[in-house]
GROMACS .gro file of C-alpha atoms in nm:
model
  475
    1MET     CA    1  -5.910   3.543   4.156
    2PRO     CA    2  -5.540   3.604   4.229
    3LEU     CA    3  -5.331   3.291   4.264
    4GLN     CA    4  -5.069   3.239   4.534
    5SER     CA    5  -4.917   2.928   4.681
    6GLY     CA    6  -4.659   2.900   4.954
    7CYS     CA    7  -4.488   3.162   5.167
    8GLY     CA    8  -4.361   3.455   4.962
    9ALA     CA    9  -4.510   3.329   4.636
   10ARG     CA   10  -4.569   3.582   4.359
   11CYS     CA   11  -4.931   3.680   4.308
   12THR     CA   12  -5.040   3.610   3.951
   13GLY     CA   13  -5.351   3.674   3.744
   14VAL     CA   14  -5.649   3.904   3.787
   15GLY     CA   15  -5.656   4.105   4.111
   16CYS     CA   16  -5.283   4.127   4.173
   17ALA     CA   17  -5.213   4.480   4.050
   18GLU     CA   18  -5.133   4.610   4.399
   19GLU     CA   19  -4.853   4.354   4.426
   20TYR     CA   20  -4.682   4.526   4.133
   21GLY     CA   21  -4.669   4.873   4.284
   22ALA     CA   22  -4.326   4.987   4.163
   23SER     CA   23  -4.185   5.103   3.830
   24ARG     CA   24  -3.888   5.029   3.610
   25ILE     CA   25  -3.762   5.217   3.303
   26GLY     CA   26  -3.582   5.011   3.041
   27VAL     CA   27  -3.367   5.202   2.790
   28HIS     CA   28  -3.314   5.044   2.449
   29PHE     CA   29  -3.049   5.237   2.261
   30GLY     CA   30  -3.109   5.302   1.894
   31SER     CA   31  -2.785   5.147   1.767
   32VAL     CA   32  -2.992   4.858   1.633
   33VAL     CA   33  -3.203   5.003   1.350
   34ASP     CA   34  -3.301   4.688   1.166
   35ARG     CA   35  -3.494   4.497   1.430
   36ILE     CA   36  -3.740   4.233   1.318
   37GLY     CA   37  -3.967   3.991   1.505
   38LEU     CA   38  -3.998   3.945   1.881
   39GLN     CA   39  -3.794   4.173   2.111
   40ASN     CA   40  -3.764   4.122   2.488
   41PRO     CA   41  -3.841   4.448   2.671
   42ARG     CA   42  -3.673   4.322   2.989
   43ARG     CA   43  -3.334   4.301   2.816
   44SER     CA   44  -3.253   4.670   2.816
   45ASN     CA   45  -2.923   4.853   2.766
   46ALA     CA   46  -2.977   5.063   3.080
   47SER     CA   47  -3.244   5.096   3.346
   48ILE     CA   48  -3.383   5.289   3.641
   49VAL     CA   49  -3.560   5.090   3.913
   50GLY     CA   50  -3.810   5.230   4.160
   51ASP     CA   51  -3.961   5.106   4.484
   52ARG     CA   52  -4.313   5.106   4.620
   53ALA     CA   53  -4.273   5.454   4.767
   54ALA     CA   54  -4.187   5.598   4.424
   55GLY     CA   55  -4.503   5.436   4.290
   56VAL     CA   56  -4.627   5.373   3.939
   57ASP     CA   57  -4.753   5.582   3.646
   58TRP     CA   58  -4.413   5.741   3.588
   59SER     CA   59  -4.387   5.987   3.300
   60VAL     CA   60  -4.068   6.024   3.094
   61GLU     CA   61  -3.914   6.280   2.860
   62VAL     CA   62  -3.566   6.299   2.704
   63VAL     CA   63  -3.414   6.645   2.750
   64ASP     CA   64  -3.069   6.726   2.607
   65GLN     CA   65  -2.935   6.373   2.660
   66ARG     CA   66  -3.078   6.353   3.009
   67LEU     CA   67  -3.388   6.171   3.121
   68TRP     CA   68  -3.656   6.360   3.311
   69VAL     CA   69  -3.885   6.128   3.509
   70GLY     CA   70  -4.210   6.237   3.668
   71MET     CA   71  -4.310   6.043   3.979
   72PRO     CA   72  -4.664   6.165   4.056
   73ASP     CA   73  -4.709   5.941   4.359
   74LEU     CA   74  -4.422   6.138   4.516
   75GLY     CA   75  -4.511   6.467   4.350
   76GLU     CA   76  -4.161   6.494   4.202
   77VAL     CA   77  -3.963   6.527   3.882
   78ARG     CA   78  -3.609   6.388   3.874
   79SER     CA   79  -3.331   6.393   3.615
   80TYR     CA   80  -3.086   6.116   3.529
   81THR     CA   81  -2.783   6.065   3.308
   82LEU     CA   82  -2.764   5.712   3.165
   83GLY     CA   83  -2.505   5.526   2.961
   84ALA     CA   84  -2.488   5.172   2.831
   85GLY     CA   85  -2.490   4.920   3.114
   86ASP     CA   86  -2.608   5.163   3.382
   87ARG     CA   87  -2.848   5.012   3.635
   88LEU     CA   88  -2.967   5.298   3.854
   89GLU     CA   89  -3.191   5.311   4.156
   90HIS     CA   90  -3.451   5.587   4.146
   91THR     CA   91  -3.253   5.766   4.417
   92ASP     CA   92  -2.946   5.799   4.188
   93HIS     CA   93  -3.073   6.120   4.032
   94ASP     CA   94  -2.878   6.427   3.919
   95GLY     CA   95  -3.146   6.666   4.041
   96ARG     CA   96  -3.501   6.673   4.173
   97PHE     CA   97  -3.783   6.924   4.186
   98PHE     CA   98  -4.088   6.858   4.397
   99SER     CA   99  -4.429   6.988   4.490
  100ASN     CA  100  -4.496   7.117   4.839
  101LEU     CA  101  -4.811   6.903   4.839
  102GLY     CA  102  -4.813   6.527   4.843
  103ASP     CA  103  -5.139   6.462   4.663
  104ASP     CA  104  -5.146   6.690   4.355
  105ARG     CA  105  -4.973   6.437   4.124
  106PHE     CA  106  -4.706   6.685   4.021
  107GLY     CA  107  -4.505   6.507   3.750
  108ALA     CA  108  -4.804   6.331   3.593
  109SER     CA  109  -4.666   6.437   3.255
  110ILE     CA  110  -4.362   6.625   3.127
  111HIS     CA  111  -4.334   6.815   2.799
  112ARG     CA  112  -4.065   7.008   2.612
  113LEU     CA  113  -4.215   7.352   2.555
  114GLY     CA  114  -3.934   7.535   2.378
  115ASP     CA  115  -3.846   7.897   2.449
  116ALA     CA  116  -4.147   8.031   2.639
  117ASP     CA  117  -4.014   8.378   2.717
  118GLY     CA  118  -3.770   8.466   2.438
  119ASP     CA  119  -3.456   8.434   2.652
  120GLY     CA  120  -3.306   8.170   2.422
  121GLY     CA  121  -3.332   7.890   2.679
  122LEU     CA  122  -3.536   7.571   2.681
  123ASP     CA  123  -3.844   7.567   2.901
  124MET     CA  124  -4.037   7.262   3.019
  125VAL     CA  125  -4.395   7.204   3.129
  126VAL     CA  126  -4.485   6.976   3.420
  127THR     CA  127  -4.848   6.897   3.500
  128ALA     CA  128  -5.022   6.844   3.835
  129PRO     CA  129  -5.383   6.751   3.745
  130LEU     CA  130  -5.498   6.715   4.107
  131ARG     CA  131  -5.358   7.047   4.225
  132SER     CA  132  -5.602   7.252   4.436
  133PRO     CA  133  -5.524   7.623   4.383
  134THR     CA  134  -5.758   7.718   4.671
  135ASP     CA  135  -5.982   7.538   4.918
  136LEU     CA  136  -6.277   7.620   4.693
  137MET     CA  137  -6.104   7.488   4.381
  138ARG     CA  138  -6.027   7.131   4.477
  139GLU     CA  139  -5.846   6.931   4.208
  140ALA     CA  140  -5.887   7.205   3.950
  141GLY     CA  141  -5.539   7.111   3.828
  142ALA     CA  142  -5.236   7.313   3.724
  143VAL     CA  143  -4.945   7.318   3.481
  144TYR     CA  144  -4.606   7.470   3.555
  145ILE     CA  145  -4.356   7.626   3.314
  146LEU     CA  146  -4.002   7.562   3.438
  147PRO     CA  147  -3.664   7.657   3.287
  148GLU     CA  148  -3.479   7.341   3.183
  149PRO     CA  149  -3.165   7.414   3.396
  150ILE     CA  150  -3.377   7.409   3.714
  151LEU     CA  151  -3.279   7.045   3.778
  152ASP     CA  152  -2.910   7.139   3.752
  153GLU     CA  153  -2.946   7.316   4.085
  154GLY     CA  154  -2.981   6.996   4.290
  155THR     CA  155  -3.306   7.001   4.486
  156GLY     CA  156  -3.582   7.259   4.446
  157ASN     CA  157  -3.953   7.294   4.508
  158LEU     CA  158  -4.253   7.499   4.405
  159ASP     CA  159  -4.228   7.711   4.720
  160THR     CA  160  -3.865   7.821   4.694
  161ASN     CA  161  -3.814   7.827   4.314
  162PRO     CA  162  -4.036   8.079   4.131
  163VAL     CA  163  -4.203   7.925   3.826
  164ARG     CA  164  -4.496   8.017   3.603
  165THR     CA  165  -4.823   7.860   3.719
  166ILE     CA  166  -5.141   7.816   3.512
  167THR     CA  167  -5.444   7.677   3.694
  168GLY     CA  168  -5.769   7.513   3.588
  169PRO     CA  169  -6.103   7.697   3.585
  170GLN     CA  170  -6.321   7.460   3.785
  171SER     CA  171  -6.311   7.225   4.084
  172GLY     CA  172  -6.252   6.868   3.974
  173ALA     CA  173  -6.164   6.959   3.614
  174ARG     CA  174  -5.815   6.801   3.638
  175PHE     CA  175  -5.657   7.062   3.415
  176GLY     CA  176  -5.330   6.915   3.288
  177GLU     CA  177  -5.438   6.554   3.262
  178SER     CA  178  -5.338   6.581   2.895
  179MET     CA  179  -5.137   6.838   2.704
  180ALA     CA  180  -4.991   6.923   2.363
  181VAL     CA  181  -4.742   7.191   2.266
  182CYS     CA  182  -4.854   7.404   1.969
  183PRO     CA  183  -4.628   7.591   1.727
  184ASP     CA  184  -4.665   7.969   1.736
  185MET     CA  185  -5.026   8.070   1.673
  186ASP     CA  186  -5.032   8.435   1.789
  187GLY     CA  187  -4.738   8.571   1.592
  188ASP     CA  188  -4.487   8.627   1.871
  189GLY     CA  189  -4.261   8.338   1.773
  190ARG     CA  190  -4.323   8.145   2.095
  191PRO     CA  191  -4.507   7.813   2.143
  192GLU     CA  192  -4.859   7.784   2.284
  193LEU     CA  193  -5.017   7.521   2.512
  194LEU     CA  194  -5.327   7.312   2.446
  195VAL     CA  195  -5.427   7.166   2.783
  196GLY     CA  196  -5.692   6.901   2.848
  197MET     CA  197  -5.928   6.881   3.144
  198PRO     CA  198  -6.138   6.570   3.074
  199TRP     CA  199  -6.327   6.590   3.406
  200TYR     CA  200  -6.470   6.935   3.329
  201ASP     CA  201  -6.845   6.989   3.374
  202HIS     CA  202  -6.989   7.199   3.092
  203GLN     CA  203  -7.275   7.435   3.183
  204PRO     CA  204  -7.429   7.567   2.860
  205SER     CA  205  -7.701   7.743   3.060
  206ARG     CA  206  -7.798   7.801   3.421
  207ALA     CA  207  -8.058   7.528   3.391
  208ALA     CA  208  -7.837   7.260   3.239
  209THR     CA  209  -7.507   7.093   3.324
  210VAL     CA  210  -7.327   6.836   3.109
  211TYR     CA  211  -7.132   6.634   3.363
  212LEU     CA  212  -6.780   6.516   3.276
  213ALA     CA  213  -6.822   6.658   2.926
  214GLY     CA  214  -6.452   6.738   2.934
  215ALA     CA  215  -6.275   7.030   2.773
  216ALA     CA  216  -5.950   7.165   2.634
  217ALA     CA  217  -5.809   7.516   2.674
  218LEU     CA  218  -5.570   7.699   2.442
  219VAL     CA  219  -5.318   7.900   2.646
  220LEU     CA  220  -5.148   8.153   2.420
  221SER     CA  221  -4.792   8.256   2.498
  222THR     CA  222  -4.900   8.619   2.521
  223THR     CA  223  -5.102   8.520   2.829
  224TYR     CA  224  -4.831   8.322   3.012
  225PRO     CA  225  -4.787   8.453   3.367
  226THR     CA  226  -4.460   8.614   3.468
  227VAL     CA  227  -4.201   8.412   3.658
  228GLY     CA  228  -4.342   8.353   4.006
  229GLY     CA  229  -4.692   8.447   3.889
  230THR     CA  230  -5.016   8.248   3.864
  231ARG     CA  231  -5.293   8.276   3.610
  232SER     CA  232  -5.620   8.088   3.562
  233VAL     CA  233  -5.751   7.983   3.222
  234ASP     CA  234  -6.093   8.135   3.296
  235ASP     CA  235  -6.057   8.374   3.003
  236ALA     CA  236  -5.883   8.133   2.764
  237GLU     CA  237  -6.039   7.983   2.452
  238ILE     CA  238  -6.211   7.662   2.570
  239TRP     CA  239  -6.367   7.378   2.372
  240THR     CA  240  -6.609   7.147   2.555
  241GLY     CA  241  -6.768   6.810   2.503
  242SER     CA  242  -7.140   6.783   2.435
  243ASP     CA  243  -7.238   6.458   2.611
  244ASP     CA  244  -7.242   6.352   2.973
  245GLY     CA  245  -6.921   6.161   3.028
  246ALA     CA  246  -6.774   6.238   2.683
  247ARG     CA  247  -6.438   6.325   2.848
  248ALA     CA  248  -6.327   6.569   2.578
  249GLY     CA  249  -5.960   6.656   2.608
  250THR     CA  250  -5.848   6.302   2.691
  251ALA     CA  251  -5.594   6.314   2.408
  252LEU     CA  252  -5.466   6.620   2.219
  253ALA     CA  253  -5.251   6.716   1.922
  254CYS     CA  254  -5.162   7.049   1.767
  255THR     CA  255  -5.028   7.046   1.412
  256ASP     CA  256  -5.137   7.134   1.058
  257VAL     CA  257  -5.358   6.861   0.913
  258ILE     CA  258  -5.583   7.083   0.702
  259GLY     CA  259  -5.290   7.195   0.488
  260ASP     CA  260  -5.296   7.573   0.523
  261ALA     CA  261  -4.962   7.594   0.712
  262SER     CA  262  -5.144   7.699   1.032
  263PRO     CA  263  -5.143   7.466   1.335
  264ASP     CA  264  -5.480   7.297   1.389
  265LEU     CA  265  -5.623   7.179   1.721
  266ILE     CA  266  -5.708   6.808   1.744
  267ILE     CA  267  -5.916   6.715   2.048
  268SER     CA  268  -6.052   6.371   2.131
  269ALA     CA  269  -6.359   6.273   2.333
  270PRO     CA  270  -6.335   5.893   2.362
  271TYR     CA  271  -6.671   5.846   2.535
  272ALA     CA  272  -6.873   6.071   2.303
  273ASP     CA  273  -7.198   5.928   2.171
  274GLY     CA  274  -7.296   5.928   1.805
  275ASP     CA  275  -7.455   5.656   1.597
  276HIS     CA  276  -7.312   5.424   1.864
  277GLU     CA  277  -7.305   5.476   2.238
  278GLY     CA  278  -6.954   5.559   2.356
  279GLU     CA  279  -6.812   5.535   2.003
  280GLY     CA  280  -6.574   5.825   2.062
  281ALA     CA  281  -6.488   6.118   1.840
  282ILE     CA  282  -6.193   6.325   1.725
  283TYR     CA  283  -6.258   6.693   1.653
  284ILE     CA  284  -6.037   6.900   1.423
  285ILE     CA  285  -6.040   7.278   1.471
  286ASP     CA  286  -5.892   7.491   1.191
  287GLY     CA  287  -5.631   7.693   1.377
  288SER     CA  288  -5.656   7.994   1.146
  289THR     CA  289  -6.033   8.039   1.180
  290ARG     CA  290  -6.097   7.875   1.517
  291ARG     CA  291  -6.409   7.938   1.722
  292ALA     CA  292  -6.433   7.823   2.082
  293GLY     CA  293  -6.743   7.642   2.207
  294GLU     CA  294  -6.901   7.298   2.202
  295LEU     CA  295  -6.688   7.072   1.986
  296SER     CA  296  -6.981   6.910   1.808
  297VAL     CA  297  -7.094   7.256   1.697
  298VAL     CA  298  -6.773   7.443   1.612
  299ALA     CA  299  -6.541   7.166   1.486
  300ASP     CA  300  -6.441   7.195   1.122
  301ARG     CA  301  -6.412   6.817   1.088
  302VAL     CA  302  -6.524   6.522   1.299
  303LEU     CA  303  -6.387   6.168   1.292
  304SER     CA  304  -6.630   5.927   1.457
  305GLY     CA  305  -6.592   5.583   1.608
  306ALA     CA  306  -6.754   5.280   1.452
  307SER     CA  307  -6.877   5.064   1.740
  308ASP     CA  308  -7.049   5.078   2.077
  309ASN     CA  309  -6.796   5.163   2.346
  310GLY     CA  310  -6.511   5.169   2.095
  311TRP     CA  311  -6.359   5.479   2.266
  312LEU     CA  312  -6.202   5.631   1.957
  313GLY     CA  313  -5.949   5.893   2.062
  314TRP     CA  314  -5.832   5.725   2.381
  315SER     CA  315  -5.485   5.801   2.241
  316MET     CA  316  -5.357   6.006   1.945
  317ALA     CA  317  -5.032   6.087   1.766
  318THR     CA  318  -4.930   6.261   1.443
  319GLY     CA  319  -4.637   6.241   1.201
  320ASP     CA  320  -4.535   6.176   0.841
  321LEU     CA  321  -4.538   5.802   0.771
  322ASN     CA  322  -4.474   5.810   0.396
  323GLY     CA  323  -4.250   6.113   0.355
  324ASP     CA  324  -4.494   6.319   0.146
  325GLY     CA  325  -4.466   6.623   0.373
  326ARG     CA  326  -4.821   6.592   0.504
  327THR     CA  327  -4.932   6.504   0.854
  328ASP     CA  328  -5.085   6.160   0.912
  329LEU     CA  329  -5.305   6.098   1.215
  330LEU     CA  330  -5.296   5.784   1.430
  331ALA     CA  331  -5.563   5.719   1.695
  332GLY     CA  332  -5.645   5.436   1.932
  333SER     CA  333  -5.987   5.278   1.983
  334PRO     CA  334  -5.907   5.021   2.255
  335GLY     CA  335  -6.271   4.935   2.329
  336HIS     CA  336  -6.345   4.826   1.972
  337THR     CA  337  -6.470   4.470   1.934
  338LEU     CA  338  -6.447   4.263   1.617
  339SER     CA  339  -6.733   4.033   1.709
  340VAL     CA  340  -7.071   4.117   1.556
  341SER     CA  341  -7.257   3.850   1.746
  342GLY     CA  342  -7.236   3.752   2.110
  343GLU     CA  343  -7.080   3.936   2.400
  344VAL     CA  344  -6.708   4.013   2.413
  345SER     CA  345  -6.607   4.088   2.771
  346ARG     CA  346  -6.258   4.215   2.685
  347PRO     CA  347  -6.225   4.397   2.348
  348GLN     CA  348  -5.956   4.333   2.089
  349GLY     CA  349  -5.905   4.704   2.024
  350LEU     CA  350  -5.811   4.896   1.711
  351ALA     CA  351  -5.563   5.159   1.592
  352LEU     CA  352  -5.663   5.373   1.294
  353VAL     CA  353  -5.450   5.576   1.052
  354TRP     CA  354  -5.577   5.871   0.850
  355ASP     CA  355  -5.350   5.964   0.561
  356GLY     CA  356  -5.238   6.328   0.551
  357ALA     CA  357  -5.339   6.374   0.187
  358ASP     CA  358  -5.690   6.248   0.270
  359LEU     CA  359  -5.715   6.488   0.563
  360GLU     CA  360  -5.610   6.785   0.350
  361ALA     CA  361  -5.862   6.691   0.082
  362GLY     CA  362  -6.140   6.648   0.336
  363LEU     CA  363  -6.166   6.271   0.277
  364ASN     CA  364  -6.149   6.205   0.646
  365ASP     CA  365  -6.452   5.998   0.737
  366THR     CA  366  -6.282   5.663   0.694
  367ALA     CA  367  -5.932   5.578   0.810
  368ARG     CA  368  -5.693   5.462   0.537
  369PHE     CA  369  -5.550   5.182   0.756
  370ARG     CA  370  -5.680   4.984   1.055
  371ILE     CA  371  -5.469   4.771   1.288
  372ALA     CA  372  -5.671   4.529   1.502
  373GLY     CA  373  -5.593   4.319   1.803
  374VAL     CA  374  -5.605   3.943   1.757
  375ALA     CA  375  -5.730   3.806   2.089
  376GLU     CA  376  -6.010   3.910   2.320
  377GLY     CA  377  -5.869   4.151   2.574
  378ASP     CA  378  -5.577   4.279   2.365
  379ALA     CA  379  -5.726   4.633   2.383
  380VAL     CA  380  -5.491   4.753   2.111
  381GLY     CA  381  -5.460   5.131   2.088
  382ARG     CA  382  -5.441   5.230   2.453
  383THR     CA  383  -5.120   5.408   2.353
  384VAL     CA  384  -4.995   5.520   2.013
  385GLU     CA  385  -4.691   5.709   1.892
  386VAL     CA  386  -4.548   5.822   1.558
  387VAL     CA  387  -4.170   5.866   1.546
  388ASP     CA  388  -3.873   5.769   1.326
  389LEU     CA  389  -3.713   5.484   1.521
  390ASP     CA  390  -3.479   5.354   1.249
  391ALA     CA  391  -3.336   5.684   1.116
  392ASP     CA  392  -3.456   5.622   0.759
  393GLY     CA  393  -3.639   5.955   0.729
  394PHE     CA  394  -3.987   5.804   0.762
  395ASP     CA  395  -4.186   5.808   1.085
  396ASP     CA  396  -4.288   5.468   1.221
  397LEU     CA  397  -4.614   5.356   1.383
  398LEU     CA  398  -4.600   5.243   1.746
  399VAL     CA  399  -4.916   5.081   1.882
  400GLY     CA  400  -4.938   4.984   2.249
  401ALA     CA  401  -5.149   4.710   2.407
  402PRO     CA  402  -5.052   4.716   2.778
  403ARG     CA  403  -5.342   4.491   2.881
  404LEU     CA  404  -5.251   4.208   2.643
  405VAL     CA  405  -5.213   3.860   2.795
  406VAL     CA  406  -4.894   3.672   2.702
  407ASN     CA  407  -4.911   3.297   2.763
  408GLU     CA  408  -5.144   3.348   3.062
  409ALA     CA  409  -4.929   3.632   3.202
  410TYR     CA  410  -5.199   3.887   3.284
  411ASP     CA  411  -5.149   4.246   3.163
  412ALA     CA  412  -4.805   4.156   3.030
  413GLY     CA  413  -4.862   4.397   2.742
  414ALA     CA  414  -4.692   4.453   2.408
  415LEU     CA  415  -4.571   4.733   2.182
  416PHE     CA  416  -4.605   4.678   1.805
  417VAL     CA  417  -4.394   4.868   1.551
  418TYR     CA  418  -4.484   4.917   1.183
  419ARG     CA  419  -4.221   5.085   0.968
  420GLY     CA  420  -4.309   5.393   0.767
  421GLN     CA  421  -4.221   5.374   0.398
  422PRO     CA  422  -4.282   5.567   0.074
  423ASP     CA  423  -4.641   5.535  -0.050
  424HIS     CA  424  -4.728   5.356   0.277
  425ALA     CA  425  -4.566   5.038   0.142
  426GLY     CA  426  -4.617   4.752   0.386
  427LEU     CA  427  -4.949   4.884   0.514
  428ARG     CA  428  -5.286   4.750   0.402
  429ALA     CA  429  -5.641   4.862   0.465
  430GLN     CA  430  -5.690   4.585   0.722
  431LEU     CA  431  -5.402   4.466   0.940
  432ASP     CA  432  -5.358   4.313   1.281
  433THR     CA  433  -5.080   4.291   1.533
  434ARG     CA  434  -4.930   3.986   1.359
  435ASP     CA  435  -4.836   4.217   1.070
  436ALA     CA  436  -4.598   4.426   1.283
  437THR     CA  437  -4.237   4.453   1.165
  438TYR     CA  438  -4.129   4.381   1.521
  439TRP     CA  439  -4.279   4.394   1.866
  440TRP     CA  440  -4.176   4.415   2.231
  441GLU     CA  441  -4.332   4.149   2.453
  442ALA     CA  442  -4.241   3.935   2.754
  443GLU     CA  443  -4.425   3.677   2.962
  444ARG     CA  444  -4.451   3.860   3.293
  445ASP     CA  445  -4.762   3.949   3.493
  446TYR     CA  446  -4.846   4.322   3.504
  447LEU     CA  447  -4.537   4.424   3.307
  448GLN     CA  448  -4.773   4.639   3.097
  449THR     CA  449  -4.534   4.680   2.806
  450GLY     CA  450  -4.651   4.961   2.580
  451GLY     CA  451  -4.838   5.146   2.853
  452THR     CA  452  -4.592   5.434   2.888
  453LEU     CA  453  -4.306   5.508   2.651
  454ALA     CA  454  -4.083   5.785   2.525
  455VAL     CA  455  -3.838   5.825   2.239
  456GLY     CA  456  -3.531   6.051   2.226
  457ASP     CA  457  -3.154   6.057   2.188
  458LEU     CA  458  -3.001   5.984   2.529
  459ASN     CA  459  -2.647   5.901   2.420
  460GLY     CA  460  -2.583   6.160   2.149
  461ASP     CA  461  -2.551   5.925   1.851
  462ASP     CA  462  -2.836   6.092   1.657
  463LEU     CA  463  -3.045   5.773   1.678
  464ALA     CA  464  -3.377   5.740   1.854
  465ASP     CA  465  -3.360   5.553   2.184
  466LEU     CA  466  -3.674   5.381   2.309
  467LEU     CA  467  -3.770   5.403   2.676
  468LEU     CA  468  -4.031   5.165   2.813
  469VAL     CA  469  -4.185   5.210   3.157
  470HIS     CA  470  -4.300   4.889   3.325
  471ARG     CA  471  -4.467   4.794   3.647
  472ARG     CA  472  -4.273   4.561   3.874
  473GLN     CA  473  -4.305   4.379   4.202
  474PRO     CA  474  -4.092   4.554   4.468
  475GLY     CA  475  -3.818   4.358   4.637
   0.00000   0.00000   0.00000
């Protein structure tokens, strides 16, 4: 039960999420590259503060030393310029671009696409997973390709500024709920899009429907609509889940893990069944020989979860942790429990690392490293990222646990960082969150540290800046 006492007292504990209905972005500049131990996420170098109207679930992306922020509750994307010491309100934006609908969650995620049309300029992708293209296609979802300078023009919207629109194939599919940018796969030198729709119903025959099987569609650059045009992914290559509720397409990646220099498609289905109910699965599709269809049938490799309701593939990221030139894979399994006897009501969670050399050799059944939560309810692995935070040439592991309890502060959350090193020095087969090089954590209800993050160079010093999005209590 939520706890309150006295007029105006802060609600604390379970059941108080609605009290924390605003967002805050904390920017931690990368000038400190040798952090160790506990870091306070509330002590940021710069920040942007929202109110209840701007809502929660903000998405963030660093674009040419500016910060793009998606505010899906408003159906908007806004841009900001931040320097050390800046404390901005969410209204202090440089530019804004908004949807003409209030309920399509435009801005749910933002991605750097690259040059989509060969004009030499940077293009961006913004998703709206609840977009309804027509009355008969409710919440089919959509993604929009926008030129990066569009936010330089002040205020714009989808009605008055022509953009490229790609829509989902089915009512309720939520096309755009996840997305990954792929390197060129069709030979025209332009990037492709791998777009998830985890609410997709798969119908393998007229007599059978697999509900919420989920799916992912590959949108090749040769099929992008013209500026101002709209195109559905009806005729795109689509990979579907096989089980009711598998939710394929929840997390995506697109990079070469097989080792043939061709980008591969990596598609998760965190609720897929196998030897264990809801164990989750990660499917690897060889990009050079790909066949669309049911993932369990056409995947070249399958990584499976190891426990009931472990939800392997809830999150995924790729990078090179040991500098060997191969791609390592990191995936979250936040439902994993360490207890083999008795009921665990809130799982500890797990993050798993597959070494790139193992993936190339086909030794991919067992992860090389496992990072476990310590306490019941930590749910480690809800978010993961792989990026070089300390500018040493080796990507680092970032493992989020936004539901972690800190000294009775409910959903305070934490982000754990493990440094990448040659030969994976510092990593062992079995680790837990106490082995992190450093971690971000603060005793504050519903702060949800590690829930949403981004990394990029905001101040032009060639160091990676860390941006953490938190929930906050308005006022």
